[in-house]
PDB file of C-alpha atoms in Angstrom:
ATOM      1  CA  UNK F 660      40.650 119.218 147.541  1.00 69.00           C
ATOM      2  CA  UNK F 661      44.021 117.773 147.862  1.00 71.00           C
ATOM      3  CA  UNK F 662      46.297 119.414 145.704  1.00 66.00           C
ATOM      4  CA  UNK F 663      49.748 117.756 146.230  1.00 66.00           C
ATOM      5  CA  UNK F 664      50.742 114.001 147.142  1.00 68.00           C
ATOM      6  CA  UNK F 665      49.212 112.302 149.414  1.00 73.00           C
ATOM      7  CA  UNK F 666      51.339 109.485 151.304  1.00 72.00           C
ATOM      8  CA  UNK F 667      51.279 107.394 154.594  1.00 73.00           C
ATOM      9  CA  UNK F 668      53.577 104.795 155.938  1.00 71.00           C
ATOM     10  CA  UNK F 669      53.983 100.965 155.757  1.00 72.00           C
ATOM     11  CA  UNK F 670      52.227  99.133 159.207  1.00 71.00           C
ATOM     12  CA  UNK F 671      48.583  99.762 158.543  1.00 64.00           C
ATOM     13  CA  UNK F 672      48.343 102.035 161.320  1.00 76.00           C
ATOM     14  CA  UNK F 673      47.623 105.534 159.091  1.00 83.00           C
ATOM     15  CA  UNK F 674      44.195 104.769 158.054  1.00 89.00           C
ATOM     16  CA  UNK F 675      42.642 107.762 156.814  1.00 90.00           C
ATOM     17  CA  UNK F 676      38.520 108.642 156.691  1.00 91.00           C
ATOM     18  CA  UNK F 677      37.927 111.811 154.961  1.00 91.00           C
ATOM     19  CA  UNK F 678      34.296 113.030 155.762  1.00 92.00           C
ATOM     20  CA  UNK F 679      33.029 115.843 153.738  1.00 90.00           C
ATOM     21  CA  UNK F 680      30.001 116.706 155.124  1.00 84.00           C
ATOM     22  CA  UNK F 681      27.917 118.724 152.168  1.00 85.00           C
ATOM     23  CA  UNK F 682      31.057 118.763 150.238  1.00 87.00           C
ATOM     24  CA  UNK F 683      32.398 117.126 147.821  1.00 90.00           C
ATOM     25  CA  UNK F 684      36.376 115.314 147.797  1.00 91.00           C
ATOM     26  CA  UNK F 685      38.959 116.208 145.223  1.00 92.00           C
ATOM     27  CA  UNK F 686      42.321 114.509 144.835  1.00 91.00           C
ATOM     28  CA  UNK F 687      44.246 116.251 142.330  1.00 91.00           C
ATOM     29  CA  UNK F 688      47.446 114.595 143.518  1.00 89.00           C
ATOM     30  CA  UNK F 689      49.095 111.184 143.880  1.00 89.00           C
ATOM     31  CA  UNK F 690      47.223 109.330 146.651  1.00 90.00           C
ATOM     32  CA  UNK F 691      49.606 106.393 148.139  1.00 90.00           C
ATOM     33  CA  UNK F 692      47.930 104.324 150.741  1.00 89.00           C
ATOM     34  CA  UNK F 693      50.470 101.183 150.960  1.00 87.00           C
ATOM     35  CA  UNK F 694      48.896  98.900 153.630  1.00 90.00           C
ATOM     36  CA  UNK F 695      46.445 101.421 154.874  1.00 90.00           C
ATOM     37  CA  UNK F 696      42.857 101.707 154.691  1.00 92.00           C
ATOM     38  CA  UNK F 697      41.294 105.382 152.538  1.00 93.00           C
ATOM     39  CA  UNK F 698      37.954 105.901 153.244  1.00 93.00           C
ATOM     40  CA  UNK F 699      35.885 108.776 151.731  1.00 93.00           C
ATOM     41  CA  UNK F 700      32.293 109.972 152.509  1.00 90.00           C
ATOM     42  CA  UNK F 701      30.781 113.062 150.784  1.00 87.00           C
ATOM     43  CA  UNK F 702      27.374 114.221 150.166  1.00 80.00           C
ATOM     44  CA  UNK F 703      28.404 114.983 146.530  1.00 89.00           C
ATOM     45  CA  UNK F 704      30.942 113.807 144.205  1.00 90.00           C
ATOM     46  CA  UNK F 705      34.448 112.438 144.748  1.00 92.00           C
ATOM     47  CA  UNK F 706      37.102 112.670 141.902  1.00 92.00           C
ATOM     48  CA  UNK F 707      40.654 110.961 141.543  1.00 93.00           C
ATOM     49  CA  UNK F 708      42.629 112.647 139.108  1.00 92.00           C
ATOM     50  CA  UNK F 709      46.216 111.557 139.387  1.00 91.00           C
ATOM     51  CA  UNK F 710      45.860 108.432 140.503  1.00 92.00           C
ATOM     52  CA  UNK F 711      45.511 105.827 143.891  1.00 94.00           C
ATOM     53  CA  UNK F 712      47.997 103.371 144.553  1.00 92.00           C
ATOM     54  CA  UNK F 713      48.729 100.829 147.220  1.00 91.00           C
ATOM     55  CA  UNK F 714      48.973  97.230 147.953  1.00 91.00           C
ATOM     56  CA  UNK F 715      47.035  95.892 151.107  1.00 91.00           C
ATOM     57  CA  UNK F 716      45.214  98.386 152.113  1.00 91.00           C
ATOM     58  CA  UNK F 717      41.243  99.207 151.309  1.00 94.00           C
ATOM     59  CA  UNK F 718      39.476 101.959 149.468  1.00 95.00           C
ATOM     60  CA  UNK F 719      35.897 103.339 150.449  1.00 95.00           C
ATOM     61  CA  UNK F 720      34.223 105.893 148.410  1.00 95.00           C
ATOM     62  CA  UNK F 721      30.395 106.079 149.812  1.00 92.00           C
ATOM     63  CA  UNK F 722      29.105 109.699 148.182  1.00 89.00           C
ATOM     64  CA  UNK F 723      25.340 110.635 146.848  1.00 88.00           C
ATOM     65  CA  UNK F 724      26.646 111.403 143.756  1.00 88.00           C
ATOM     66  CA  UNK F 725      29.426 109.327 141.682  1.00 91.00           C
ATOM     67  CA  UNK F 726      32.929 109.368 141.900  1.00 93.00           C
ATOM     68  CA  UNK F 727      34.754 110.358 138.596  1.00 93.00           C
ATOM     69  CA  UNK F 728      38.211 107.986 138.141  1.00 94.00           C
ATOM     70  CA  UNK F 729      40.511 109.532 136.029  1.00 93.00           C
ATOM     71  CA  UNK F 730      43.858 108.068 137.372  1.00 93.00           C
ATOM     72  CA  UNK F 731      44.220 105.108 138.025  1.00 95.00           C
ATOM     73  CA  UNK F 732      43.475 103.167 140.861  1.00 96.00           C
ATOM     74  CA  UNK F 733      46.213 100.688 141.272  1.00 95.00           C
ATOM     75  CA  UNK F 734      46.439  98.451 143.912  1.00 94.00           C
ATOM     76  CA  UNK F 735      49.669  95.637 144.239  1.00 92.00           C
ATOM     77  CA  UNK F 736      48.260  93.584 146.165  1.00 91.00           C
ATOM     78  CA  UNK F 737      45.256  92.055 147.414  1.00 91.00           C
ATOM     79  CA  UNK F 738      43.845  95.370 148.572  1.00 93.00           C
ATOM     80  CA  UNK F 739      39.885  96.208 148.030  1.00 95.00           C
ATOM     81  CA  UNK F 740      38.526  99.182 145.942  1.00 96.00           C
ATOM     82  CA  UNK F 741      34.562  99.877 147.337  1.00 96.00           C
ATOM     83  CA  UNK F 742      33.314 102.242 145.088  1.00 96.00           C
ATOM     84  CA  UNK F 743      29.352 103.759 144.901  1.00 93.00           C
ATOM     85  CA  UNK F 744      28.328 104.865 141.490  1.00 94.00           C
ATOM     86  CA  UNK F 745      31.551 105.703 139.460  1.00 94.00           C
ATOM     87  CA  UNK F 746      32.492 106.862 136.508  1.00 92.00           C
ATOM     88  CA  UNK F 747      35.786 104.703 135.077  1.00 93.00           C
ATOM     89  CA  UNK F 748      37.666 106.634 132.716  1.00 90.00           C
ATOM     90  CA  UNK F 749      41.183 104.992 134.047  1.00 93.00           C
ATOM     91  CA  UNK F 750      41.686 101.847 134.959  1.00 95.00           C
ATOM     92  CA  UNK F 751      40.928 100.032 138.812  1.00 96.00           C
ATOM     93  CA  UNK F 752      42.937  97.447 139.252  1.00 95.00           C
ATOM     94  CA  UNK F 753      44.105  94.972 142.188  1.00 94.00           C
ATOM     95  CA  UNK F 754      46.335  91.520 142.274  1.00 93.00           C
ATOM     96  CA  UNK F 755      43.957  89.408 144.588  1.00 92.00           C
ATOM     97  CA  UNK F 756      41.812  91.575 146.086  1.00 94.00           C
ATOM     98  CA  UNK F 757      38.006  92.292 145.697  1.00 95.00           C
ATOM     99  CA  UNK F 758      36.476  95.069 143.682  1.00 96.00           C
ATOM    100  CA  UNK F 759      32.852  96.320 144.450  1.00 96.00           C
ATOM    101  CA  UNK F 760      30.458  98.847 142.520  1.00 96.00           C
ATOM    102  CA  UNK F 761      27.125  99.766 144.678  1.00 95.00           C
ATOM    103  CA  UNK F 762      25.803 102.224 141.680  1.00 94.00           C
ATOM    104  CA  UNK F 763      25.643 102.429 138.346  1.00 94.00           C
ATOM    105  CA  UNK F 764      29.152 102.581 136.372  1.00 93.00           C
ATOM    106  CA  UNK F 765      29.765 104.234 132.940  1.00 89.00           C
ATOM    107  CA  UNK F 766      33.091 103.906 131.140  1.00 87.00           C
ATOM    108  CA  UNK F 767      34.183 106.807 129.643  1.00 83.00           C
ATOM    109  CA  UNK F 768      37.839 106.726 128.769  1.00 74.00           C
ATOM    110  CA  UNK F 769      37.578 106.828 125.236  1.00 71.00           C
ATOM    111  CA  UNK F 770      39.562 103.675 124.802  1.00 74.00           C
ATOM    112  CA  UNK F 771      39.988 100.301 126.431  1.00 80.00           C
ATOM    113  CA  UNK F 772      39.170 100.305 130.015  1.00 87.00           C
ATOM    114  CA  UNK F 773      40.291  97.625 132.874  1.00 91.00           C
ATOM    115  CA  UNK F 774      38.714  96.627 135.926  1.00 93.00           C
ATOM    116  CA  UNK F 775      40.067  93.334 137.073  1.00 93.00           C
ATOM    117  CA  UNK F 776      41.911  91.455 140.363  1.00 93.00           C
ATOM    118  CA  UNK F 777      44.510  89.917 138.245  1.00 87.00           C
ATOM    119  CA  UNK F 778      45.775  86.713 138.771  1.00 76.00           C
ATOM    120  CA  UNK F 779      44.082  86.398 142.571  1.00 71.00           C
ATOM    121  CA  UNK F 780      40.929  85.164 144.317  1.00 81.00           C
ATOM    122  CA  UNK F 781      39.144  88.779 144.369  1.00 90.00           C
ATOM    123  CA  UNK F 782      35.676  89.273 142.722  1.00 93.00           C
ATOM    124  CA  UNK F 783      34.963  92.080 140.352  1.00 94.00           C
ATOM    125  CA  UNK F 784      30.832  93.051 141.374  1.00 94.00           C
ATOM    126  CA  UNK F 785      28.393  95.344 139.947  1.00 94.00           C
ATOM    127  CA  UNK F 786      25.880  96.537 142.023  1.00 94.00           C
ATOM    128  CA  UNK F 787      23.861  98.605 139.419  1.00 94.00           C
ATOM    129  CA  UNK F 788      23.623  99.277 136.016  1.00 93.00           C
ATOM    130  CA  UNK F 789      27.186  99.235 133.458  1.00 90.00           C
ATOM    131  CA  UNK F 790      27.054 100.677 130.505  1.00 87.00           C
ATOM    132  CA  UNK F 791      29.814 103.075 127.919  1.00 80.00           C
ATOM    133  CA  UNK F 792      29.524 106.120 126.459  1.00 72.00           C
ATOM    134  CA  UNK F 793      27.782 106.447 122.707  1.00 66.00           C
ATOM    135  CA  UNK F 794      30.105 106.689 119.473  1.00 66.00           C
ATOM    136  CA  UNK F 795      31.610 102.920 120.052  1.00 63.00           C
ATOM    137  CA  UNK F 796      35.114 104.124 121.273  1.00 67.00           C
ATOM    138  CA  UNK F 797      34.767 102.676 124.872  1.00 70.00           C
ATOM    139  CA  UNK F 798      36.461  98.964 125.665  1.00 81.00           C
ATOM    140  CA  UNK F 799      35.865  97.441 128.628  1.00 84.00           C
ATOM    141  CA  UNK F 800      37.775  94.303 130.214  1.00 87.00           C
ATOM    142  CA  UNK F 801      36.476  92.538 133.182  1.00 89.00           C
ATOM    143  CA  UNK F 802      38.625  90.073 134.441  1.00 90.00           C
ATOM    144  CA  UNK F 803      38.624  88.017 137.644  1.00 88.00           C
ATOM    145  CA  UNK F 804      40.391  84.846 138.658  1.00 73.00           C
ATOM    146  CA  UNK F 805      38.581  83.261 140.671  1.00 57.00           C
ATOM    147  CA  UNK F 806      35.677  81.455 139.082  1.00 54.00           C
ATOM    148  CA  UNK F 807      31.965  81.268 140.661  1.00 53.00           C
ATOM    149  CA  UNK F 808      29.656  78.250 139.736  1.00 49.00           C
ATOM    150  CA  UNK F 809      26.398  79.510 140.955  1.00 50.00           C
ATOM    151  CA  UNK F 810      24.826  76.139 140.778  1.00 49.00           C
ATOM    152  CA  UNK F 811      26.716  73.419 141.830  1.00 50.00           C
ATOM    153  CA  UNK F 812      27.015  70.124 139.764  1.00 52.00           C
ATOM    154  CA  UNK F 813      25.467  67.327 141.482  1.00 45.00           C
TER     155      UNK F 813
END
């Protein structure tokens, strides 16, 4: 569990893999990765509670379980957010850069949800099911640039 902030430097050269073994990851705290990469691998769950921000840099979450977003992820530029199964209740956010779900995803914020790459080229993919929670309070928004034309016109 991180408790407090957690900060690196402008460069790219404080990448940061956090292996938990049988545990599971915690981050209580402000996580700030700028231009650096935050990867995270746990046997269990990982949760985000106050929040990741950064611009260029990419996030990896790869646990058995799910990870539970409830702060933000926020990244500025055209940074990457790789999560497994995860469930959104803040928003994940980039400006360009790609979004990934491997697992199933279930909103459960309680009000309008975002998960979009702004005004870049990144994708927004789901690798397993999406769905909301019941009672009909959960919005979701999806939005990606960049359009894909599976079948191109000939």
């Amino acid at each position: 569990t991180f408790g407090g902030t957690l900060g690196s430097t402008t460069g790219g050269a404080d990448d940061l893999t956090i292996t938990a073994g049988t545990g599971a990851v915690t981050f209580t705290g402000a996580v700030t990765m700028i231009d650096n990469d935050l990867t995270v691998a746990s046997s269990q769950n990982s949760v985000v509670t106050a929040g990741i921000g950064g611009s260029t840099g990419a996030l990896t979450v790869t646990d058995s379980g799910s990870t539970d977003v409830n702060g933000a992820i926020a990244l500025t530029g055209a940074g990457t957010v790789t999560l497994d199964a995860a469930t959104v209740g803040a928003d994940v956010t980039t400006v360009g850069g790609a979004i990934a779900f491997g697992g199933a995803v279930t909103g459960d914020k309680g009000s309008g949800t975002a998960i979009g790459t702004g005004a870049g080229a990144g994708n927004v993919t789901f690798g397993g099911t999406l769905g909301l929670t019941t009672g009909g309070a959960d919005d979701l928004t999806i939005t990606a640039a960049r359009e894909r034309n599976p079948s191109p016109e000939r």
